[in-house]
Tab-separated table of N, CA and C in Angstrom:
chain	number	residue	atom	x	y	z
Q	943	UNK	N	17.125	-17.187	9.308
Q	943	UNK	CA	15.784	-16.841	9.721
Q	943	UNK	C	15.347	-15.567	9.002
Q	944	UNK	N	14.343	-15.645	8.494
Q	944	UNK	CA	13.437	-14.220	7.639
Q	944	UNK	C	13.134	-13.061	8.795
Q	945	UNK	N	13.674	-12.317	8.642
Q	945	UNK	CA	13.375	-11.083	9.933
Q	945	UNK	C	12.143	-10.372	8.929
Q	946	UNK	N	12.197	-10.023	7.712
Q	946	UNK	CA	10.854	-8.944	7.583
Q	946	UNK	C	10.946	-8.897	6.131
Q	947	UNK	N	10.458	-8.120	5.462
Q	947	UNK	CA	9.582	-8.217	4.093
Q	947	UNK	C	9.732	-7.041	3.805
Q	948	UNK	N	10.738	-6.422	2.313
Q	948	UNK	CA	11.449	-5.837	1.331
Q	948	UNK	C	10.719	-4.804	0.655
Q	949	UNK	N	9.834	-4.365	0.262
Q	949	UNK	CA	8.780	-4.307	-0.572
Q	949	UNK	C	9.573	-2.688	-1.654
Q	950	UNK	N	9.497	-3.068	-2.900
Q	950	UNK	CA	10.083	-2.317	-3.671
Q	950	UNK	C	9.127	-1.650	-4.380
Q	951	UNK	N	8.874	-0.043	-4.910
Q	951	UNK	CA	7.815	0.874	-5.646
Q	951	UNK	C	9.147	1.157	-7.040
Q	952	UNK	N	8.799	1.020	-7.974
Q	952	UNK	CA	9.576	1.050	-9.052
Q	952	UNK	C	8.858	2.520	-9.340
Q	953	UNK	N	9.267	3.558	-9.748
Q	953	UNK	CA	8.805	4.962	-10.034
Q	953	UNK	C	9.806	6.071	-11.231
Q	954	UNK	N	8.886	6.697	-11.955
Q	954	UNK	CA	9.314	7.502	-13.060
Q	954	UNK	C	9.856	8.300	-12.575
Q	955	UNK	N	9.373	8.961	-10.952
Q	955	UNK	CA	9.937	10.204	-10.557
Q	955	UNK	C	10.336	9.836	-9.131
Q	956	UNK	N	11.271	9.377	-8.910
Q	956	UNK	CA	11.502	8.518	-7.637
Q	956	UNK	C	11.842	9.619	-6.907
Q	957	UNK	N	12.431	10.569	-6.968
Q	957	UNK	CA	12.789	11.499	-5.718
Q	957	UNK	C	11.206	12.255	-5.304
Q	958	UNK	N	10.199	11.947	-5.893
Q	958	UNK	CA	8.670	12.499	-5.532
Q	958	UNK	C	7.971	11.832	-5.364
Q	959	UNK	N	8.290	9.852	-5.691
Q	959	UNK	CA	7.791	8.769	-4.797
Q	959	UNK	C	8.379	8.978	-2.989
Q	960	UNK	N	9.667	9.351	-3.352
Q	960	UNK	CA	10.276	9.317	-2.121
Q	960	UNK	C	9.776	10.135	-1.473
Q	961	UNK	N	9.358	11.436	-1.774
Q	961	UNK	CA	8.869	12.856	-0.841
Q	961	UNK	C	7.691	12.369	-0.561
Q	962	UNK	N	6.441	11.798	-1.355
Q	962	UNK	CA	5.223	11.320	-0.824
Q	962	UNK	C	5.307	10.403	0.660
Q	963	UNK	N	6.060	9.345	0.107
Q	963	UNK	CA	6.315	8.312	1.157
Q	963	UNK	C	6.873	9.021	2.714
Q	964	UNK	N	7.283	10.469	2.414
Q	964	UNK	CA	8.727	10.413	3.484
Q	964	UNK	C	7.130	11.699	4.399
Q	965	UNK	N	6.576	12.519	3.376
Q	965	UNK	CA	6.278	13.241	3.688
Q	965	UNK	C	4.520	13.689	4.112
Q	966	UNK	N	4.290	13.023	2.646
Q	966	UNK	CA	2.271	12.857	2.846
Q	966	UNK	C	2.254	11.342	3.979
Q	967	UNK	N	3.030	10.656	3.825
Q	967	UNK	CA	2.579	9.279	4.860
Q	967	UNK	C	3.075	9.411	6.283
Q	968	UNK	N	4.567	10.086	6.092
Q	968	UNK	CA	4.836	10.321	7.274
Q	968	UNK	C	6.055	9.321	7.538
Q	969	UNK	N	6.067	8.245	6.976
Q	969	UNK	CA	7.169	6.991	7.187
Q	969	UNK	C	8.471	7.801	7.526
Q	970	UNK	N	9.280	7.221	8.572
Q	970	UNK	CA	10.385	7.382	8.744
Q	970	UNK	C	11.644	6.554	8.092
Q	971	UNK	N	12.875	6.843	7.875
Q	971	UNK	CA	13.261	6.790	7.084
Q	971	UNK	C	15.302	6.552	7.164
Q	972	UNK	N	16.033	5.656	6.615
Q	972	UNK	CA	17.171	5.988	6.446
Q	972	UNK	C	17.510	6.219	5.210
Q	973	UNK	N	18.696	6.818	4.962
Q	973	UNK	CA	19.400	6.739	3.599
Q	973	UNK	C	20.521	6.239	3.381
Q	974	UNK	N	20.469	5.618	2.035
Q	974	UNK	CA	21.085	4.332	1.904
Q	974	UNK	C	22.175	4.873	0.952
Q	975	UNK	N	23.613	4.959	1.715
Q	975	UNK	CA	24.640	6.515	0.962
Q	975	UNK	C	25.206	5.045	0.298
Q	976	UNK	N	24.901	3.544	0.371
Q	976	UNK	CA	25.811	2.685	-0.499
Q	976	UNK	C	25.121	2.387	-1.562
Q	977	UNK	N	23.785	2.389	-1.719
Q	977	UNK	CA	23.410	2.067	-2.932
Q	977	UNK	C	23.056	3.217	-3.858
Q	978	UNK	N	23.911	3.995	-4.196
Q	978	UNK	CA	24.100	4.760	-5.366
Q	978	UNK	C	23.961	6.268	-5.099
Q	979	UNK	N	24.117	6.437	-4.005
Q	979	UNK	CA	24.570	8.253	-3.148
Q	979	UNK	C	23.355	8.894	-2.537
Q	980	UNK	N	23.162	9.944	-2.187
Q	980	UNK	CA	22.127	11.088	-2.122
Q	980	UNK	C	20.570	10.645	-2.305
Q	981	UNK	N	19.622	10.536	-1.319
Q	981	UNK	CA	18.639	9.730	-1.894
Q	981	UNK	C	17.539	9.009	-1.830
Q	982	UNK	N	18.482	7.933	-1.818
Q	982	UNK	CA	18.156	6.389	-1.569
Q	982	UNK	C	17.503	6.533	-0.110
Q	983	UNK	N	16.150	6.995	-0.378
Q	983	UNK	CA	15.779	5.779	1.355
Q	983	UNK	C	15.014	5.296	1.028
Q	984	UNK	N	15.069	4.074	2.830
Q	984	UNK	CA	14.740	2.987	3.115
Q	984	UNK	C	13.669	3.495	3.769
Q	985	UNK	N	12.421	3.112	3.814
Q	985	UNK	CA	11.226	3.652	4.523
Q	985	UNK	C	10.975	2.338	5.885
Q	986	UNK	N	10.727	2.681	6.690
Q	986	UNK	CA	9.815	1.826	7.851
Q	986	UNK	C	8.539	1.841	7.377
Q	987	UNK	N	7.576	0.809	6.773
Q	987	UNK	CA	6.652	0.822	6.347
Q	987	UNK	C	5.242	0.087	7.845
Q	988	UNK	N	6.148	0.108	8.875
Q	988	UNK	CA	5.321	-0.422	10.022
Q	988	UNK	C	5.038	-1.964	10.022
Q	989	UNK	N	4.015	-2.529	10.447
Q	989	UNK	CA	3.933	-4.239	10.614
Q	989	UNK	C	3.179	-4.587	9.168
Q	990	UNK	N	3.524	-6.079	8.875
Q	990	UNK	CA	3.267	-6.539	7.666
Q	990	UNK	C	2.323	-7.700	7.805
Q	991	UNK	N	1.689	-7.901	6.279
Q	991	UNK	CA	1.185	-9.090	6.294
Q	991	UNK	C	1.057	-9.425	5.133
Q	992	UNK	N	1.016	-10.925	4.396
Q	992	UNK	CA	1.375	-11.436	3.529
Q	992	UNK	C	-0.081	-11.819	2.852
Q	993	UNK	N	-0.961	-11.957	1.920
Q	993	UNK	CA	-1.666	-12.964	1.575
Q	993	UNK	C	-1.861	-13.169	0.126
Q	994	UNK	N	-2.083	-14.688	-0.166
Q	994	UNK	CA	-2.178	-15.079	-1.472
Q	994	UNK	C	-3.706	-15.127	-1.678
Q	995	UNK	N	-3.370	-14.617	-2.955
Q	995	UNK	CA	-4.810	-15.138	-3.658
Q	995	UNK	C	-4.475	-15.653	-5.240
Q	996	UNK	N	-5.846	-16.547	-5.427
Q	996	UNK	CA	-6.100	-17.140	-6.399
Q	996	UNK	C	-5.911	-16.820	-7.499
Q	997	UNK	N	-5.422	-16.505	-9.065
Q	997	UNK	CA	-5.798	-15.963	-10.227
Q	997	UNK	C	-7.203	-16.749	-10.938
Q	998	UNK	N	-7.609	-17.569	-10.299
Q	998	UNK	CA	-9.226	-17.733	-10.586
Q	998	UNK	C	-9.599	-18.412	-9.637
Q	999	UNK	N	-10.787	-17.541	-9.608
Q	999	UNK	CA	-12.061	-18.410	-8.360
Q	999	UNK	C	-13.492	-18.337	-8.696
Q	1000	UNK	N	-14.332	-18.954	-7.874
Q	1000	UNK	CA	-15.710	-19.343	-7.817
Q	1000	UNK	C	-16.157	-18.490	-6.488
Q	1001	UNK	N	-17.146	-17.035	-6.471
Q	1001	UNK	CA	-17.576	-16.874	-5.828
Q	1001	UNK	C	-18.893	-16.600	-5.966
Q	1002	UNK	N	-20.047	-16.832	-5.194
Q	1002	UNK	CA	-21.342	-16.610	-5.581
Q	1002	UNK	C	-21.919	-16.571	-7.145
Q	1003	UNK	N	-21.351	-18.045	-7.381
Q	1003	UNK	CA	-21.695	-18.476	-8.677
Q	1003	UNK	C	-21.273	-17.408	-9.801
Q	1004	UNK	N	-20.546	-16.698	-9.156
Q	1004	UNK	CA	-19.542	-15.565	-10.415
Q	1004	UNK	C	-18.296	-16.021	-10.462
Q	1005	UNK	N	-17.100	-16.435	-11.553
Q	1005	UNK	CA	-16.099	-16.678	-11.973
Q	1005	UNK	C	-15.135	-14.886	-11.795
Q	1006	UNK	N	-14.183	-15.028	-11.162
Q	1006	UNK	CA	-13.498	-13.834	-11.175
Q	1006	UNK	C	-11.788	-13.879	-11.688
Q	1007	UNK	N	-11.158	-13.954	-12.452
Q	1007	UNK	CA	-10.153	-14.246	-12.868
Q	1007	UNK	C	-9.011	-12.835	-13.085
Q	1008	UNK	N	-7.687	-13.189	-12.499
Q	1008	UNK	CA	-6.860	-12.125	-12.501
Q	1008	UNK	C	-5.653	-12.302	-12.634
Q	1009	UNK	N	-4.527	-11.754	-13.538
Q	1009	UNK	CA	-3.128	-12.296	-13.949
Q	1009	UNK	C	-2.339	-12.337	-12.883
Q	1010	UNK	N	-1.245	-13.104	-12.720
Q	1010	UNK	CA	-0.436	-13.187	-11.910
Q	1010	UNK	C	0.356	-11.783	-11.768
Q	1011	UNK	N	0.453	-11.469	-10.400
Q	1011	UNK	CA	1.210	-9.531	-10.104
Q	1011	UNK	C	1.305	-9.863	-8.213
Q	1012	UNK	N	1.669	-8.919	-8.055
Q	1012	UNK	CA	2.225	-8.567	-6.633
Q	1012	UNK	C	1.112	-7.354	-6.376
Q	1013	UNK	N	0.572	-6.856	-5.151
Q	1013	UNK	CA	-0.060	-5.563	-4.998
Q	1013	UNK	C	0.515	-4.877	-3.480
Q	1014	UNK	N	0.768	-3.730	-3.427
Q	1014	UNK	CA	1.043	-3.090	-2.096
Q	1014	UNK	C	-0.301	-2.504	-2.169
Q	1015	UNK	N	-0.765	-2.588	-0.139
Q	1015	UNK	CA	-1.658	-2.537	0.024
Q	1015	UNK	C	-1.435	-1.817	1.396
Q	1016	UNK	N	-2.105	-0.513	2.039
Q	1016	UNK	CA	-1.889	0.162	2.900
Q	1016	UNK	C	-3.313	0.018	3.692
Q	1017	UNK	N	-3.176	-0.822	5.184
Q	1017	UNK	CA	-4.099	-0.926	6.505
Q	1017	UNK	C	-4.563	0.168	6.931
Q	1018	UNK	N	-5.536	0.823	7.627
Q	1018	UNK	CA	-5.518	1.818	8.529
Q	1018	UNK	C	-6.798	1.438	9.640
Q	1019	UNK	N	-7.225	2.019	10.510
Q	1019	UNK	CA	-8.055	1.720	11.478
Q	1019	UNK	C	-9.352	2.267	11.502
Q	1020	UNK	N	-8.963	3.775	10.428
Q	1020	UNK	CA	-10.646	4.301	10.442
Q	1020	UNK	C	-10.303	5.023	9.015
Q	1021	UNK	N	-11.035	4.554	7.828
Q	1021	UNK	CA	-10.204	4.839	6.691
Q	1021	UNK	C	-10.800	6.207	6.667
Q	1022	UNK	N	-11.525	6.647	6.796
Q	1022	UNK	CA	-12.593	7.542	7.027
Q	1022	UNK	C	-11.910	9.131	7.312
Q	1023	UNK	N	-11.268	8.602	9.102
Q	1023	UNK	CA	-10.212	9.917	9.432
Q	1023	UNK	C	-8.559	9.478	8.671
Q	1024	UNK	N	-8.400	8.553	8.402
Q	1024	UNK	CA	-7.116	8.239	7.516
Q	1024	UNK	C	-7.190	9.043	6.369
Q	1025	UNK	N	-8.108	9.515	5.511
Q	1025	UNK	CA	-8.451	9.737	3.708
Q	1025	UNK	C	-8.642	10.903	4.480
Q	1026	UNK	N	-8.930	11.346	5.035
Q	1026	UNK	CA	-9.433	13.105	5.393
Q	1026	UNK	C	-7.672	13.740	5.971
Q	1027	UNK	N	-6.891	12.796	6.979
Q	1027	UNK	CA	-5.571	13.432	7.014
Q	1027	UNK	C	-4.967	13.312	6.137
Q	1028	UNK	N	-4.873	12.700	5.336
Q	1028	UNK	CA	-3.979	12.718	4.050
Q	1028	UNK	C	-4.239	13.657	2.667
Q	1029	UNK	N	-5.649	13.827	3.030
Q	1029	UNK	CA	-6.240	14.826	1.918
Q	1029	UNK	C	-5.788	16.100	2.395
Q	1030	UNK	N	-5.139	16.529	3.689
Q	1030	UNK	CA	-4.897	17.705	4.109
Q	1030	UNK	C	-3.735	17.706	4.596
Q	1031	UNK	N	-2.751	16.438	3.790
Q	1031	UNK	CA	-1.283	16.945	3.392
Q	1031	UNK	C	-1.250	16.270	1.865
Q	1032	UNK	N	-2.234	16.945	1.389
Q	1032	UNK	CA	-1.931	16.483	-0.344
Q	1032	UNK	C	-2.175	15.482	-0.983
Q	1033	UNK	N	-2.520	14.190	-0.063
Q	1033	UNK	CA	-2.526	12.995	-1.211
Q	1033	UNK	C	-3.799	13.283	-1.788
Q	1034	UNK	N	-4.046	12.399	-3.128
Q	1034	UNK	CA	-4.890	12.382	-4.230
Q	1034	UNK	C	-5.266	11.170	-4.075
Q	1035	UNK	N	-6.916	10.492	-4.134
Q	1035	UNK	CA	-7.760	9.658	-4.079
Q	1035	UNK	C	-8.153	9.392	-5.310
Q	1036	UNK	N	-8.679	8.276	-6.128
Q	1036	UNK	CA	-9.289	8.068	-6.932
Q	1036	UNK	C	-10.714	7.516	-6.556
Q	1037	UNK	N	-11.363	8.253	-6.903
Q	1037	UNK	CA	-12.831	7.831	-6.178
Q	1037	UNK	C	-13.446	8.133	-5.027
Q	1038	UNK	N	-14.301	6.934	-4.457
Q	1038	UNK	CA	-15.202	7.190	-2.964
Q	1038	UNK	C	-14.432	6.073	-2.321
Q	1039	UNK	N	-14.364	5.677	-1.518
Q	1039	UNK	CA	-14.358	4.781	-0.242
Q	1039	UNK	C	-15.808	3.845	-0.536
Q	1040	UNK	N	-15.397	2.568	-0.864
Q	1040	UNK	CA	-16.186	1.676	-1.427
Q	1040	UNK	C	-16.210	0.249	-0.570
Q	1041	UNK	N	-17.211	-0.339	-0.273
Q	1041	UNK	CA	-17.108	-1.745	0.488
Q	1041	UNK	C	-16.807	-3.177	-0.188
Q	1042	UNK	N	-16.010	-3.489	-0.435
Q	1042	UNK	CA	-15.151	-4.440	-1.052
Q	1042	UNK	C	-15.640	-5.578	0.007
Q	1043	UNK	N	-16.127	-5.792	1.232
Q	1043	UNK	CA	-16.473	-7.186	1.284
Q	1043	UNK	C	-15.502	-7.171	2.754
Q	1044	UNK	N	-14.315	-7.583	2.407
Q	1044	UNK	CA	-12.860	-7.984	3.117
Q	1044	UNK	C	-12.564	-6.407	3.842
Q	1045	UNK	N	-13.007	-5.223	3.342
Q	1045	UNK	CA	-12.871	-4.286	3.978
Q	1045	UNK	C	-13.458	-2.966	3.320
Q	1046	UNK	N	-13.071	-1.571	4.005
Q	1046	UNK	CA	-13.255	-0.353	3.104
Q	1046	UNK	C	-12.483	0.125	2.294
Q	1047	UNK	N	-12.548	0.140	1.193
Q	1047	UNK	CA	-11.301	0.483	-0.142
Q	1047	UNK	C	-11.003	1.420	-0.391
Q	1048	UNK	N	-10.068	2.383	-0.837
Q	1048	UNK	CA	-9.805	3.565	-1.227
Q	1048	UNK	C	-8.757	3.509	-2.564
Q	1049	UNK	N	-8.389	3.699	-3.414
Q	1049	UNK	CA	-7.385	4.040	-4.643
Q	1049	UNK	C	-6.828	5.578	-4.181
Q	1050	UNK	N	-5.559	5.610	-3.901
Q	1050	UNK	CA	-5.039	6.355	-3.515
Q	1050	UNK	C	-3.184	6.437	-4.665
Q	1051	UNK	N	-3.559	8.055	-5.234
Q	1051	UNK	CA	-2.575	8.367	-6.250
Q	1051	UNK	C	-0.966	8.381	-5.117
Q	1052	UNK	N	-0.396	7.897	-6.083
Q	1052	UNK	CA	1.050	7.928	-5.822
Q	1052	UNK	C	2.287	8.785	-6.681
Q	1053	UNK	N	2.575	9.572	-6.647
Q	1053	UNK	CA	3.312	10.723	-7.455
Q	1053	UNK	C	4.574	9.470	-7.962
Q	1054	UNK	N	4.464	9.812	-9.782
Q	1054	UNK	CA	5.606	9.182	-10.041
Q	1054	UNK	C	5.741	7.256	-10.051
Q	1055	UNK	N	4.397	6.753	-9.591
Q	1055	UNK	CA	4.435	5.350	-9.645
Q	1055	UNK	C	3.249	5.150	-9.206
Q	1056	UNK	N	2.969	3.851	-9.645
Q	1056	UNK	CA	1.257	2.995	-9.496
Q	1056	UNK	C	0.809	3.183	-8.336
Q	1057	UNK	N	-0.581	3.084	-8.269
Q	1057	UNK	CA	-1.347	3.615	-7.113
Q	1057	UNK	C	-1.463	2.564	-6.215
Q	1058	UNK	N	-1.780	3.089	-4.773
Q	1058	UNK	CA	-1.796	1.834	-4.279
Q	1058	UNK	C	-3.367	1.980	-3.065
Q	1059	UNK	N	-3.397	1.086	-3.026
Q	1059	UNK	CA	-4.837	0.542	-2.171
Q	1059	UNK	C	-4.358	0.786	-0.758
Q	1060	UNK	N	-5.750	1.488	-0.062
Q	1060	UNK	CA	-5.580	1.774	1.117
Q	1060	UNK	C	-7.191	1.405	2.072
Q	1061	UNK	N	-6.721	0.297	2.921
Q	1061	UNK	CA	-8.027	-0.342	3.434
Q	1061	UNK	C	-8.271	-0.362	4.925
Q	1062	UNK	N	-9.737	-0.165	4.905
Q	1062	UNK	CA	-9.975	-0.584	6.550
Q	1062	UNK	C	-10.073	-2.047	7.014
Q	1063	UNK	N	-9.457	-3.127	7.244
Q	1063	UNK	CA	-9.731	-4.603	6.586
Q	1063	UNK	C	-10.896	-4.818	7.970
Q	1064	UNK	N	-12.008	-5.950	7.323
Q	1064	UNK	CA	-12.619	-6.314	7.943
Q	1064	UNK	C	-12.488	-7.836	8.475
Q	1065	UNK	N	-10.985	-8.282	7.607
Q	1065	UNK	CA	-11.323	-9.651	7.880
Q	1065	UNK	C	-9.790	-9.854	9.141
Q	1066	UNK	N	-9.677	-11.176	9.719
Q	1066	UNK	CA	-8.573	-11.244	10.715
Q	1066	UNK	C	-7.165	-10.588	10.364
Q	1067	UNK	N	-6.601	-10.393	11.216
Q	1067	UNK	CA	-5.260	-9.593	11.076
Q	1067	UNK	C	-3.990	-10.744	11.592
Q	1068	UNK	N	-3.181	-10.629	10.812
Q	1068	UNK	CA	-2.211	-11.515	11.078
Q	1068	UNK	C	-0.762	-10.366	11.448
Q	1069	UNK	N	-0.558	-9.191	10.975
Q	1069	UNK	CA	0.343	-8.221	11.119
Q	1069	UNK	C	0.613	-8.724	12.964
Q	1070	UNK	N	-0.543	-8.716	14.004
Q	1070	UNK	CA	0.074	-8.590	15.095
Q	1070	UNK	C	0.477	-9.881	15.854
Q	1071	UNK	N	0.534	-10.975	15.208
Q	1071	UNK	CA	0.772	-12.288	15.865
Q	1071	UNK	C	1.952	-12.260	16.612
């Protein structure tokens, strides 16, 4: 039986992926002294949810096409006071808070590895089933 979902950040400066994650997000955390010493943690990234999308579609008579990739994508409830606490333990934003449709968007810098998306979603939630 599948208990939960892995999710790996590949990073140039992994001990300052790790401090972001442990420290601007807050995630709690073990360390993993078998896979290769001093380090290694495992973050609690909280409840999950999975969804596929298309690499081409038809929407409002616009064609939108996108290569096959994986994306980590961070929920919150009011992105609004979410982007204002995080701005006042350091994280870095790219941009405004933009309406994407499906929710409120944010590009949010990640020290040491790809940025990742941080949303208010507007559409159903499957995380709490």
């Amino acid at each position: 039986m599948i208990t939960s979902i892995h999710t790996l950040i590949y990073s140039d400066d992994a001990p300052a992926t790790r401090a972001f994650l442990r420290d601007i997000l807050g995630w709690p955390c073990v360390e993993d002294v078998m896979g290769g010493g001093e380090g290694w943690l495992i973050f609690k990234a909280g409840p999950s949810e999975l969804g596929v999308h298309p690499t081409k579609s038809v929407h409002g008579g616009k064609t939108y096409e996108s290569p096959r990739h994986h994306l980590i994508s961070l929920m919150c409830d009011n992105i609004a006071s979410t982007v204002a606490e995080l701005k006042g333990k350091g994280a870095e934003f790219r941009g405004e808070v933009q309406d994407h449709g499906f929710g409120l968007v944010i590009v949010m810098a990640v020290p040491g590895a790809d940025d990742i998306m941080l949303y208010q979603p507007r559409h159903p939630l499957a995380y709490n089933l």
